[in-house]
Coordinates of C-alpha atoms and ligand atoms in Angstrom, one line a residue:
M1 CA -6.7 0.9 -4.4
C2 CA -9.5 1.7 -6.8
G3 CA -13.1 0.6 -6.8
I4 CA -14.6 -1.5 -9.6
V5 CA -18.3 -2.2 -10.2
G6 CA -20.0 -3.7 -13.3
Y7 CA -23.6 -4.8 -13.8
V8 CA -25.8 -6.6 -16.4
G9 CA -29.4 -7.4 -15.8
S10 CA -32.8 -5.9 -15.6
K11 CA -32.2 -3.3 -13.0
N12 CA -31.0 0.2 -14.1
A13 CA -27.3 -0.7 -14.5
L14 CA -26.3 3.0 -13.9
Q15 CA -28.1 3.2 -10.6
V16 CA -26.6 -0.2 -9.4
V17 CA -23.1 0.8 -10.6
V18 CA -23.1 4.2 -8.9
E19 CA -24.6 2.9 -5.7
G20 CA -22.1 0.1 -5.8
L21 CA -19.1 2.5 -6.1
E22 CA -20.6 4.5 -3.2
K23 CA -20.3 1.3 -1.1
L24 CA -16.5 1.3 -2.0
E25 CA -15.8 5.0 -1.0
Y26 CA -14.1 4.1 2.0
R27 CA -11.3 2.9 -0.3
G28 CA -10.3 6.4 -1.0
Y29 CA -10.2 7.7 -4.5
D30 CA -9.8 11.1 -6.6
S31 CA -12.0 10.5 -9.6
A32 CA -14.8 8.4 -10.9
G33 CA -16.4 7.3 -14.2
V34 CA -19.0 5.0 -15.9
A35 CA -19.5 3.5 -19.2
Y36 CA -23.0 2.1 -19.9
V37 CA -25.1 0.6 -22.5
T38 CA -28.5 2.0 -23.0
E39 CA -31.6 0.1 -24.5
D40 CA -30.6 1.2 -28.0
K41 CA -27.4 -0.8 -27.4
K42 CA -25.2 2.4 -27.6
V43 CA -22.2 2.8 -25.2
S44 CA -22.1 6.1 -23.4
L45 CA -19.2 7.5 -21.0
S46 CA -19.4 9.8 -18.2
R47 CA -16.3 10.7 -16.0
A48 CA -15.5 13.4 -13.2
Q49 CA -12.6 14.4 -11.2
G50 CA -13.2 14.4 -7.4
K51 CA -15.8 12.7 -5.4
L52 CA -18.8 10.4 -6.7
S53 CA -21.0 13.5 -6.1
A54 CA -19.4 15.2 -9.0
L55 CA -20.2 12.1 -11.3
K56 CA -23.7 11.8 -10.0
E57 CA -24.3 15.5 -10.8
L58 CA -23.0 15.1 -14.2
L59 CA -25.3 12.1 -14.8
Y60 CA -28.2 13.7 -13.3
K61 CA -27.8 16.5 -15.6
S62 CA -27.4 14.6 -18.8
Q63 CA -28.9 11.1 -18.2
S64 CA -31.6 11.6 -15.4
N65 CA -34.2 9.3 -17.3
T66 CA -31.8 6.9 -18.8
H67 CA -32.2 3.1 -18.1
A68 CA -29.0 1.3 -18.8
I69 CA -28.9 -2.5 -19.3
L70 CA -25.2 -2.8 -18.6
G71 CA -22.8 -0.7 -16.8
I72 CA -19.1 -0.6 -15.7
G73 CA -17.9 2.1 -13.0
H74 CA -14.6 2.9 -11.4
T75 CA -13.3 5.0 -8.6
R76 CA -9.7 5.8 -9.3
W77 CA -6.8 6.1 -6.7
A78 CA -4.3 7.7 -9.0
T79 CA -1.0 5.7 -9.4
H80 CA 0.1 6.9 -13.0
G81 CA -1.0 10.3 -13.9
K82 CA -2.7 13.0 -11.7
P83 CA -6.2 13.0 -10.7
S84 CA -8.2 14.5 -13.6
E85 CA -11.2 13.7 -15.9
E86 CA -8.7 12.7 -18.6
N87 CA -7.2 10.1 -16.4
A88 CA -10.4 8.8 -15.0
H89 CA -11.6 5.4 -15.9
P90 CA -13.3 3.9 -18.2
H91 CA -10.7 4.4 -20.8
V92 CA -12.1 4.3 -24.4
A93 CA -10.1 3.0 -27.6
G94 CA -12.3 2.4 -30.6
R95 CA -15.1 0.0 -29.6
V96 CA -13.6 -0.7 -26.1
S97 CA -14.5 0.9 -22.8
L98 CA -12.2 -0.4 -20.2
I99 CA -11.5 0.0 -16.3
H100 CA -8.6 -1.3 -14.5
N101 CA -7.1 -1.9 -10.9
G102 CA -3.5 -2.5 -10.6
I103 CA -0.3 -1.5 -12.1
I104 CA 0.8 -2.2 -15.7
E105 CA 4.6 -2.4 -15.4
N106 CA 5.5 -2.4 -19.1
Y107 CA 3.1 0.4 -20.2
V108 CA 5.8 2.7 -21.4
E109 CA 7.0 0.2 -24.2
L110 CA 3.3 -0.8 -25.0
R111 CA 2.4 2.8 -25.4
S112 CA 5.3 3.6 -27.8
E113 CA 4.4 0.5 -29.9
L114 CA 0.8 1.6 -30.2
L115 CA 1.9 5.2 -30.9
K116 CA 3.9 4.0 -33.8
K117 CA 0.8 2.1 -35.1
G118 CA -1.1 5.4 -35.0
A119 CA -2.9 5.0 -31.6
K120 CA -4.1 8.3 -30.2
F121 CA -3.8 8.6 -26.4
F122 CA -5.6 11.2 -24.3
S123 CA -4.5 10.3 -20.7
E124 CA -1.2 9.7 -18.7
T125 CA -2.4 6.4 -17.3
D126 CA -1.0 3.0 -17.9
T127 CA -4.5 1.7 -18.3
E128 CA -5.2 3.2 -21.5
V129 CA -2.7 0.9 -23.3
A130 CA -4.9 -2.0 -22.3
A131 CA -8.0 -0.5 -23.9
H132 CA -6.0 0.2 -27.1
L133 CA -4.6 -3.5 -27.2
L134 CA -8.0 -5.0 -26.6
N135 CA -9.6 -2.7 -29.3
D136 CA -6.8 -3.7 -31.8
Y137 CA -7.2 -7.5 -31.3
L138 CA -11.0 -7.1 -31.6
T139 CA -10.7 -5.2 -34.8
Q140 CA -8.3 -7.9 -36.2
G141 CA -11.3 -10.1 -35.9
L142 CA -10.5 -12.1 -32.9
S143 CA -13.4 -13.1 -30.6
P144 CA -13.9 -10.8 -27.5
L145 CA -12.5 -13.6 -25.3
E146 CA -9.6 -14.5 -27.6
A147 CA -8.9 -10.6 -27.8
L148 CA -8.9 -10.4 -24.1
K149 CA -6.6 -13.4 -23.7
K150 CA -4.1 -11.8 -26.1
T151 CA -4.2 -8.4 -24.3
C152 CA -3.5 -10.1 -21.0
E153 CA -0.5 -12.1 -22.5
R154 CA 0.9 -8.6 -23.7
V155 CA 0.6 -6.8 -20.3
R156 CA 3.0 -7.4 -17.4
G157 CA 2.1 -6.5 -13.9
S158 CA -1.1 -6.5 -11.8
Y159 CA -4.6 -6.2 -13.3
A160 CA -8.2 -6.4 -12.7
F161 CA -9.9 -5.4 -16.2
V162 CA -13.5 -4.9 -16.9
A163 CA -14.4 -3.9 -20.3
I164 CA -17.3 -3.4 -22.8
D165 CA -17.0 -4.1 -26.5
S166 CA -19.5 -1.9 -28.2
E167 CA -20.0 -4.8 -30.8
N168 CA -21.0 -7.2 -28.2
P169 CA -22.8 -4.8 -25.7
D170 CA -24.6 -7.5 -23.8
R171 CA -21.6 -8.8 -21.8
M172 CA -18.7 -7.7 -19.8
L173 CA -15.1 -9.1 -20.4
I174 CA -13.1 -9.5 -17.2
A175 CA -9.7 -10.6 -16.3
K176 CA -7.6 -10.9 -13.2
T177 CA -4.0 -11.1 -12.1
A178 CA -2.8 -10.0 -8.7
T179 CA -5.8 -7.8 -8.1
P180 CA -9.2 -8.9 -6.9
I181 CA -12.4 -9.3 -8.8
V182 CA -15.5 -10.9 -7.5
V183 CA -18.6 -11.8 -9.6
G184 CA -22.0 -11.7 -7.8
I185 CA -24.4 -14.4 -9.2
G186 CA -28.0 -13.2 -9.4
E187 CA -31.3 -14.2 -10.9
G188 CA -30.9 -12.9 -14.6
E189 CA -28.4 -10.4 -13.4
M190 CA -24.6 -10.5 -12.6
I191 CA -22.8 -7.8 -10.8
V192 CA -18.8 -7.7 -10.9
A193 CA -16.8 -5.8 -8.3
S194 CA -13.4 -5.3 -6.8
D195 CA -14.9 -5.8 -3.4
I196 CA -17.7 -7.6 -1.7
P197 CA -19.6 -4.6 -0.2
A198 CA -20.7 -3.5 -3.8
I199 CA -22.2 -6.9 -4.3
L200 CA -24.0 -7.7 -1.0
P201 CA -27.2 -5.5 -1.7
H202 CA -27.8 -7.9 -4.7
T203 CA -26.5 -11.3 -3.8
K204 CA -24.5 -13.3 -1.4
Q205 CA -23.5 -15.9 -4.0
V206 CA -20.2 -15.1 -5.5
K207 CA -17.5 -16.6 -7.7
I208 CA -13.8 -15.4 -7.1
L209 CA -11.6 -15.2 -10.1
E210 CA -8.1 -16.7 -9.8
D211 CA -5.0 -15.3 -11.2
G212 CA -4.8 -15.6 -14.9
D213 CA -8.6 -16.1 -15.2
I214 CA -10.5 -14.3 -18.0
A215 CA -14.2 -14.5 -18.4
E216 CA -17.3 -13.3 -20.3
V217 CA -20.3 -12.2 -18.2
T218 CA -23.8 -11.9 -19.5
K219 CA -26.9 -11.4 -17.4
D220 CA -27.5 -15.2 -17.3
K221 CA -24.2 -16.7 -17.8
I222 CA -20.3 -16.5 -16.8
S223 CA -17.9 -18.3 -18.9
F224 CA -14.4 -18.7 -17.3
F225 CA -11.2 -19.5 -19.2
H226 CA -7.7 -20.2 -17.9
D227 CA -4.8 -20.8 -20.2
G228 CA -7.3 -20.7 -23.1
K229 CA -9.3 -23.6 -21.7
P230 CA -12.9 -23.4 -20.0
V231 CA -12.8 -23.7 -16.2
E232 CA -15.3 -23.7 -13.4
R233 CA -14.8 -21.5 -10.2
K234 CA -16.9 -22.6 -7.3
T235 CA -19.7 -20.5 -5.9
I236 CA -19.3 -19.3 -2.3
T237 CA -21.8 -17.7 -0.1
I238 CA -20.6 -14.6 1.7
T239 CA -21.7 -14.5 5.4
W240 CA -20.2 -11.0 6.3
D241 CA -22.5 -8.1 6.8
A242 CA -21.8 -4.9 5.0
V243 CA -19.7 -3.1 7.5
T244 CA -17.5 -6.1 8.0
A245 CA -17.2 -6.5 4.3
Q246 CA -15.7 -3.0 3.8
K247 CA -12.8 -4.2 6.1
G248 CA -12.4 -7.4 4.1
G249 CA -13.8 -9.3 6.7
F250 CA -11.3 -7.9 9.3
K251 CA -12.7 -6.3 12.5
H252 CA -10.8 -3.2 11.9
F253 CA -9.2 -1.4 9.0
M254 CA -5.9 -1.4 10.9
L255 CA -5.8 -5.2 11.1
K256 CA -6.8 -5.4 7.4
E257 CA -4.0 -3.1 6.5
I258 CA -1.4 -5.0 8.7
H259 CA -2.2 -8.0 6.6
D260 CA -2.4 -5.9 3.4
Q261 CA 1.4 -5.5 3.8
I262 CA 1.9 -8.7 2.2
T263 CA 0.6 -7.4 -1.1
A264 CA 1.5 -3.7 -0.5
S265 CA 5.2 -4.7 -0.2
S266 CA 5.1 -6.2 -3.6
D267 CA 3.2 -3.4 -5.0
A268 CA 5.9 -1.0 -3.5
L269 CA 8.5 -2.9 -5.6
R270 CA 6.3 -3.4 -8.6
G271 CA 7.9 -2.2 -11.8
R272 CA 11.1 -1.0 -9.9
I273 CA 13.2 -4.0 -9.9
L274 CA 13.9 -5.0 -13.5
G275 CA 16.4 -7.8 -14.2
E276 CA 19.7 -6.7 -12.7
G277 CA 18.6 -3.2 -12.1
I278 CA 16.5 -0.6 -10.2
S279 CA 14.0 1.5 -12.2
I280 CA 12.7 4.8 -10.7
P281 CA 12.5 7.0 -13.8
E282 CA 10.0 9.2 -12.3
V283 CA 12.5 10.7 -9.9
G284 CA 14.9 12.1 -12.6
L285 CA 17.5 13.5 -10.1
D286 CA 21.3 13.3 -10.8
F287 CA 22.0 11.4 -7.6
S288 CA 25.8 11.8 -7.9
S289 CA 25.5 15.6 -7.5
F290 CA 24.6 15.4 -3.8
N291 CA 27.0 15.2 -1.0
R292 CA 24.5 15.5 1.9
I293 CA 20.9 14.5 2.6
V294 CA 18.4 16.0 5.0
I295 CA 15.3 14.2 5.8
T296 CA 12.2 16.0 7.3
A297 CA 8.9 14.0 8.4
C298 CA 6.6 13.6 11.3
G299 CA 5.5 10.7 13.3
T300 CA 5.8 7.3 11.9
A301 CA 7.3 8.8 8.7
W302 CA 10.1 10.3 10.9
H303 CA 10.7 6.9 12.1
A304 CA 11.0 5.8 8.3
G305 CA 13.5 8.7 7.9
L306 CA 15.7 7.4 10.8
V307 CA 15.9 4.0 9.1
A308 CA 16.5 5.8 5.8
K309 CA 19.6 7.5 7.5
F310 CA 21.0 4.0 7.8
F311 CA 20.4 3.2 4.2
F312 CA 21.8 6.4 2.8
E313 CA 25.0 6.3 5.0
S314 CA 25.9 2.7 4.8
I315 CA 24.7 2.1 1.0
A316 CA 25.1 5.4 -0.7
K317 CA 27.9 6.8 1.8
I318 CA 26.1 10.1 2.0
P319 CA 25.9 11.9 5.3
T320 CA 22.4 12.1 6.3
E321 CA 20.5 14.1 9.0
V322 CA 16.9 13.5 10.1
D323 CA 14.7 16.2 11.5
Y324 CA 11.2 16.5 12.8
A325 CA 9.3 18.7 10.3
S326 CA 8.0 20.7 13.1
E327 CA 11.5 21.4 14.3
F328 CA 13.2 21.8 10.9
R329 CA 10.7 24.5 9.7
Y330 CA 11.5 26.8 12.6
R331 CA 15.2 26.3 13.0
V332 CA 17.7 27.9 10.5
P333 CA 18.9 24.7 8.5
V334 CA 22.1 25.0 6.7
L335 CA 21.4 23.7 3.1
D336 CA 23.0 24.2 -0.2
S337 CA 22.6 22.9 -3.8
N338 CA 24.6 19.8 -3.1
T339 CA 22.0 18.9 -0.4
L340 CA 19.0 16.7 -1.2
A341 CA 16.1 17.4 1.0
I342 CA 13.8 14.4 1.3
A343 CA 10.1 14.7 2.9
I344 CA 8.5 11.4 3.7
S345 CA 4.8 11.5 4.1
Q346 CA 2.0 9.1 3.7
S347 CA -0.6 11.7 3.1
G348 CA 1.4 14.5 1.5
E349 CA -0.8 16.9 3.4
T350 CA 0.9 17.2 6.7
A351 CA 1.2 20.8 7.5
D352 CA 4.5 20.6 9.3
T353 CA 6.1 18.5 6.5
L354 CA 4.8 21.0 3.9
G355 CA 6.2 24.0 5.9
A356 CA 9.6 22.1 6.2
I357 CA 9.8 21.5 2.3
E358 CA 9.0 25.1 1.7
I359 CA 12.1 26.2 3.7
A360 CA 14.2 23.5 1.9
K361 CA 13.2 24.4 -1.5
K362 CA 14.7 27.8 -1.1
S363 CA 18.3 26.3 -1.4
S364 CA 18.2 22.5 -2.2
K365 CA 16.7 20.1 -4.6
T366 CA 13.6 18.3 -2.9
L367 CA 12.3 14.8 -3.2
A368 CA 9.0 13.5 -1.9
V369 CA 8.4 9.9 -0.6
C370 CA 4.6 9.8 -0.6
N371 CA 1.6 7.5 -0.9
V372 CA -1.0 9.9 -2.3
V373 CA -0.5 10.8 -6.0
G374 CA -1.1 14.5 -6.8
S375 CA -1.2 15.5 -3.0
S376 CA 0.2 18.9 -2.0
L377 CA 3.6 17.7 -1.0
T378 CA 4.1 16.2 -4.5
R379 CA 3.2 19.4 -6.0
K380 CA 5.8 21.2 -4.0
T381 CA 9.0 18.9 -4.6
D382 CA 11.3 18.6 -7.5
A383 CA 10.6 15.0 -7.7
T384 CA 8.4 12.3 -6.1
I385 CA 8.6 8.6 -5.6
Y386 CA 5.3 7.1 -4.7
T387 CA 5.1 4.1 -2.1
Q388 CA 2.2 2.6 -4.0
A389 CA 0.6 1.1 -0.7
G390 CA -2.9 2.0 -1.7
P391 CA -5.2 4.1 0.6
E392 CA -4.5 3.7 4.2
V393 CA -7.7 4.3 6.2
S394 CA -6.7 3.6 9.8
V395 CA -5.2 6.5 11.6
A396 CA -2.4 4.3 12.8
S397 CA 0.1 4.0 9.9
T398 CA 1.2 0.5 9.1
K399 CA 1.4 -0.5 5.3
A400 CA 2.5 3.1 4.5
F401 CA 5.5 2.7 6.9
T402 CA 6.8 -0.5 5.6
T403 CA 6.5 0.6 2.0
Q404 CA 8.2 3.8 2.9
L405 CA 11.1 1.7 4.1
L406 CA 11.2 -0.4 1.0
T407 CA 10.8 2.8 -1.2
V408 CA 14.0 4.6 0.6
L409 CA 15.9 1.4 0.4
L410 CA 15.4 1.3 -3.3
L411 CA 16.4 5.0 -3.5
A412 CA 19.6 4.4 -1.4
L413 CA 20.6 1.5 -3.7
K414 CA 20.0 3.7 -6.7
M415 CA 22.2 6.3 -5.2
G416 CA 24.8 3.8 -4.2
E417 CA 25.0 2.4 -7.7
A418 CA 25.1 6.0 -9.2
R419 CA 28.1 7.0 -6.9
K420 CA 29.6 3.6 -7.4
V421 CA 30.1 3.0 -3.7
F422 CA 28.0 -0.1 -3.2
S423 CA 28.6 -3.4 -4.7
D424 CA 25.8 -5.7 -3.3
V425 CA 22.8 -3.9 -4.9
N426 CA 21.8 -7.3 -6.7
K427 CA 22.0 -9.2 -3.4
V428 CA 19.9 -6.8 -1.5
L429 CA 17.4 -6.7 -4.6
K430 CA 17.3 -10.5 -4.3
D431 CA 16.4 -10.3 -0.6
M432 CA 13.7 -7.7 -1.3
Q433 CA 11.8 -10.3 -3.3
H434 CA 11.4 -12.3 -0.4
V435 CA 9.9 -9.6 1.8
P436 CA 6.1 -10.3 0.9
S437 CA 6.5 -14.0 2.0
A438 CA 8.5 -13.1 5.1
I439 CA 5.8 -10.6 6.2
Q440 CA 3.4 -13.4 5.8
S441 CA 5.4 -15.5 8.0
S442 CA 5.8 -12.7 10.5
I443 CA 1.9 -12.3 10.6
H444 CA 1.6 -16.0 11.5
N445 CA 2.6 -15.1 14.9
E446 CA -0.6 -13.4 15.4
G447 CA -2.2 -15.9 17.8
K448 CA 0.9 -16.0 20.0
I449 CA 1.0 -12.0 19.9
E450 CA -2.7 -12.1 21.0
E451 CA -1.8 -14.1 24.0
L452 CA 1.0 -11.9 25.0
A453 CA -1.3 -8.8 24.5
K454 CA -3.4 -10.3 27.3
Q455 CA -0.5 -10.3 29.6
I456 CA 0.5 -6.6 29.0
H457 CA -2.8 -4.8 28.3
T458 CA -3.1 -3.5 31.8
A459 CA 0.4 -2.1 32.1
R460 CA 0.8 1.7 32.7
D461 CA 4.2 1.7 30.9
V462 CA 5.9 -0.2 28.2
I463 CA 9.5 0.2 27.2
F464 CA 10.6 -0.8 23.5
L465 CA 14.4 -1.4 22.8
G466 CA 16.2 -1.8 19.6
R467 CA 19.8 -1.3 18.3
G468 CA 21.2 0.2 15.3
I469 CA 18.9 0.0 12.3
N470 CA 16.2 -1.3 14.6
F471 CA 16.4 1.5 17.2
P472 CA 13.8 3.6 15.0
I473 CA 11.5 0.3 15.2
A474 CA 11.5 0.5 18.8
L475 CA 10.4 4.0 18.6
E476 CA 7.6 2.9 16.0
G477 CA 6.5 0.1 18.3
A478 CA 6.1 2.5 21.2
L479 CA 4.3 5.1 18.9
K480 CA 1.9 2.4 17.7
L481 CA 1.1 1.3 21.2
K482 CA 0.6 4.6 22.7
E483 CA -1.5 6.1 19.9
I484 CA -4.2 3.2 19.7
S485 CA -4.1 1.8 23.3
Y486 CA -3.4 5.0 25.2
I487 CA -0.9 3.1 27.2
H488 CA 2.3 5.2 27.9
A489 CA 5.2 3.8 25.9
E490 CA 8.8 4.9 25.0
G491 CA 11.4 3.5 22.6
Y492 CA 15.1 3.6 23.5
P493 CA 18.3 2.4 21.9
S494 CA 19.0 -0.8 23.8
G495 CA 22.4 0.4 24.8
E496 CA 20.7 3.5 26.7
I497 CA 18.6 1.5 29.0
K498 CA 21.2 1.7 31.7
H499 CA 21.6 5.5 31.4
G500 CA 18.3 6.1 33.3
P501 CA 15.3 4.2 31.9
L502 CA 16.4 1.2 34.0
A503 CA 15.1 3.0 36.9
L504 CA 11.6 2.6 35.5
I505 CA 12.0 -1.3 35.4
D506 CA 10.0 -3.4 37.7
E507 CA 7.6 -6.3 37.5
K508 CA 4.8 -3.9 36.3
V509 CA 6.7 -2.8 33.2
P510 CA 6.8 -4.9 30.2
V511 CA 9.9 -4.4 27.9
V512 CA 9.8 -5.3 24.3
I513 CA 13.3 -5.9 23.0
I514 CA 14.2 -6.3 19.3
L515 CA 17.2 -8.8 18.8
H516 CA 18.3 -9.0 15.2
K517 CA 20.6 -12.1 14.4
S518 CA 23.1 -10.4 12.1
D519 CA 23.4 -7.2 14.4
Q520 CA 27.0 -7.6 15.4
L521 CA 25.8 -6.2 18.8
L522 CA 23.5 -9.0 19.3
E523 CA 25.4 -10.3 22.3
K524 CA 25.2 -6.8 23.9
S525 CA 21.5 -6.7 23.3
I526 CA 21.1 -10.0 25.1
S527 CA 23.1 -8.4 28.0
N528 CA 20.5 -5.5 27.9
L529 CA 17.8 -8.3 28.1
R530 CA 19.5 -9.7 31.1
E531 CA 19.7 -6.4 32.9
V532 CA 16.0 -5.8 32.4
E533 CA 15.0 -9.3 33.5
A534 CA 17.3 -9.2 36.5
R535 CA 15.3 -6.2 37.9
G536 CA 12.0 -7.9 37.4
G537 CA 11.2 -6.5 34.0
R538 CA 8.9 -8.7 31.9
V539 CA 10.7 -9.2 28.6
I540 CA 9.0 -9.8 25.3
A541 CA 11.7 -10.6 22.6
V542 CA 11.1 -10.0 18.9
T543 CA 13.9 -11.7 17.0
D544 CA 15.0 -13.6 13.8
A545 CA 17.8 -15.2 15.9
D546 CA 17.6 -18.8 17.3
L547 CA 18.0 -17.6 21.0
P548 CA 19.6 -20.2 23.4
D549 CA 16.9 -21.9 25.7
E550 CA 18.5 -20.1 28.5
I551 CA 17.7 -16.7 27.2
K552 CA 14.2 -17.8 26.1
S553 CA 13.6 -18.8 29.7
L554 CA 14.2 -15.2 30.8
C555 CA 11.5 -14.0 28.6
E556 CA 7.6 -13.8 29.1
G557 CA 7.4 -14.3 25.3
V558 CA 9.5 -14.7 22.3
I559 CA 8.1 -13.8 18.8
E560 CA 10.2 -15.3 16.1
V561 CA 10.4 -13.7 12.6
P562 CA 12.1 -15.0 9.5
H563 CA 15.7 -14.0 9.2
I564 CA 16.5 -11.6 6.3
S565 CA 19.2 -9.3 5.5
E566 CA 19.9 -6.4 8.0
F567 CA 18.6 -3.8 5.7
L568 CA 15.2 -5.4 5.5
S569 CA 15.0 -6.4 9.1
P570 CA 13.2 -3.2 10.1
V571 CA 10.3 -4.2 7.8
L572 CA 10.0 -7.6 9.5
M573 CA 10.5 -6.5 13.0
T574 CA 7.9 -3.9 12.7
I575 CA 5.0 -6.4 12.0
P576 CA 4.7 -8.0 15.4
L577 CA 4.9 -4.7 17.0
Q578 CA 1.9 -3.4 15.0
L579 CA 0.0 -6.6 15.8
L580 CA 0.9 -6.2 19.5
A581 CA -0.3 -2.7 19.6
Y582 CA -3.4 -3.8 17.8
H583 CA -4.5 -6.5 20.0
V584 CA -3.8 -4.5 23.2
A585 CA -6.0 -1.7 21.9
V586 CA -8.7 -4.2 21.1
L587 CA -8.6 -5.7 24.6
N588 CA -8.7 -2.1 26.1
G589 CA -11.7 -1.3 24.0
T590 CA -10.3 1.8 22.3
D591 CA -11.6 3.1 18.9
V592 CA -8.7 1.3 17.1
D593 CA -9.2 3.0 13.7
L594 CA -9.9 6.5 15.0
P595 CA -8.0 6.8 18.2
R596 CA -9.2 9.8 20.5
N597 CA -7.6 13.2 19.7
L598 CA -5.8 12.1 16.5
A599 CA -6.4 12.7 12.7
K600 CA -5.2 10.5 9.8
S601 CA -3.5 13.5 8.3
V602 CA -2.5 16.5 10.6
T603 CA -3.2 19.4 8.1
V604 CA -2.9 21.9 10.9
E605 CA 0.3 23.0 12.9
Ligands
LIG1 C1 1.4 7.2 12.7 O1 0.7 6.1 13.1 C2 0.5 8.6 13.0 N1 -0.8 8.4 12.3 C3 1.3 9.8 12.7 O2 2.4 9.8 13.4 C4 1.8 10.0 11.3 O3 2.7 9.2 10.9 C5 2.1 11.4 11.1 O4 1.1 12.3 11.3 C6 2.7 11.8 9.7 O5 1.7 11.6 8.7 P1 2.1 11.6 7.2 O6 2.9 10.4 6.9 O7 0.8 11.6 6.4 O8 2.8 12.9 6.9

């Protein structure tokens, strides 16, 4: 997500804001900007595409001696509209300069309403509509807080707003729903930020806004309101150091991003499930024109492609192939205009995936499922659907993977609906709404998983087993473990264990087996569990089924996740495997976020 910093007080607000944004750089961004009030009470704006250094250079050239008494700054991770100076925040409308983290789901309708009233837009962002709304209410004579309250009532989605009203340049207007804002309380100064690290150099006393809060912040006072009534928010003392704060208090970015999946899963669906239907207007392909799908990707994204195959074949009834991009690009794939080629990639910069899509483009329509707005892949394909997971810092992909699964499931449902071959769309959509809370319940197993990690972290080999839609999750669990703990691990279809891998099994080899309740092959999977246990294998079961005690007694550990429909079980079964890999790696003392020999994005062949 983006970074927000605002300051009012006796220090140079420009310097505080820019230094604060530098402390949030780890969050990933593609442009930056500041709005600031100089001592003559004038509001100025500076924005630049690219890294903060571009903004600093711009400021140095134009404002090197400027002392600002108030300032708001933003580093943007593009969600609506490509990375550019015009799309960078703050956005200005009349007397309002506004920055925003989050997604405004109804910005299209708000934008057309404002255009009809003569508003002029200069960006492709959803944020700009909020600046216009606030300005409209202020120019109608509402007080700043009343105008902010009205603005928040019109906006649907997630937001952290920080704004300056040029008629009241001694205060910041802030509002929050579903996207964090924290206020640091200083002596004669206040600092507002999306994240603690920007605040720590100034104060450890903070107040955290709750969903639905709005507030007015001057250098000496914060006035909180909720549902139009004044409220108090308690002050808490931050005990983290700066490095820990960057990880939101977690020891590693990977653990933070595993926990982030609770919010990332709702962000992936945000704005896409409206009432009775699915809304993915940005894809703009005629789904009924395809009679075949080929999916190309690498690593974890390839595992998402294997799950997507189940979705497209069982929901959209379209034959689907999945190919490693590094293989696809060098074989002579048979494609035609009725084939849809889908590339799945978190970074959108993976060389093999880019090479594969170049091949596909020659004869097929192409679609990217990607997390990085404006990345190379998204500029090559005919259409893109973004997974909206926010920046993923750790090399091991976690929230990017589960949001890929949710995104391709939405695509399959949309195609099944367009081809009139799937009647349970609304049932699956209803189930999808439960995913964030189900992920939260899955994560509650962390203590038990940490204990299991102690039992297996010295193993030389670990086998992961899964059937059907969860076979790719066995592959993903194995990849997670090997790439961060350096323990050799393999994933197999449970039914394959007896065709060779069983020879590997003895008391030194832990076997992690996924048992999904509504998998009509549950009984066969339980037989596979018995086969392993009978040969001394140490079984860890990951299941949403209520296993009989007799089966549980065969296991070294049983990790229970909530039951959810089969299409969504891969999302939930992945969580314990991510946590298991993480805790094993921590026990083995590896560099969890930057494993040896690996890169976050493999931009070379
Ligand atoms: C997964 O944990 C790895 N980091 C790696 O396999 C990754 O999924 C692969 O390199 C593909 O990256 P992409 O999604 O950015 O294309």
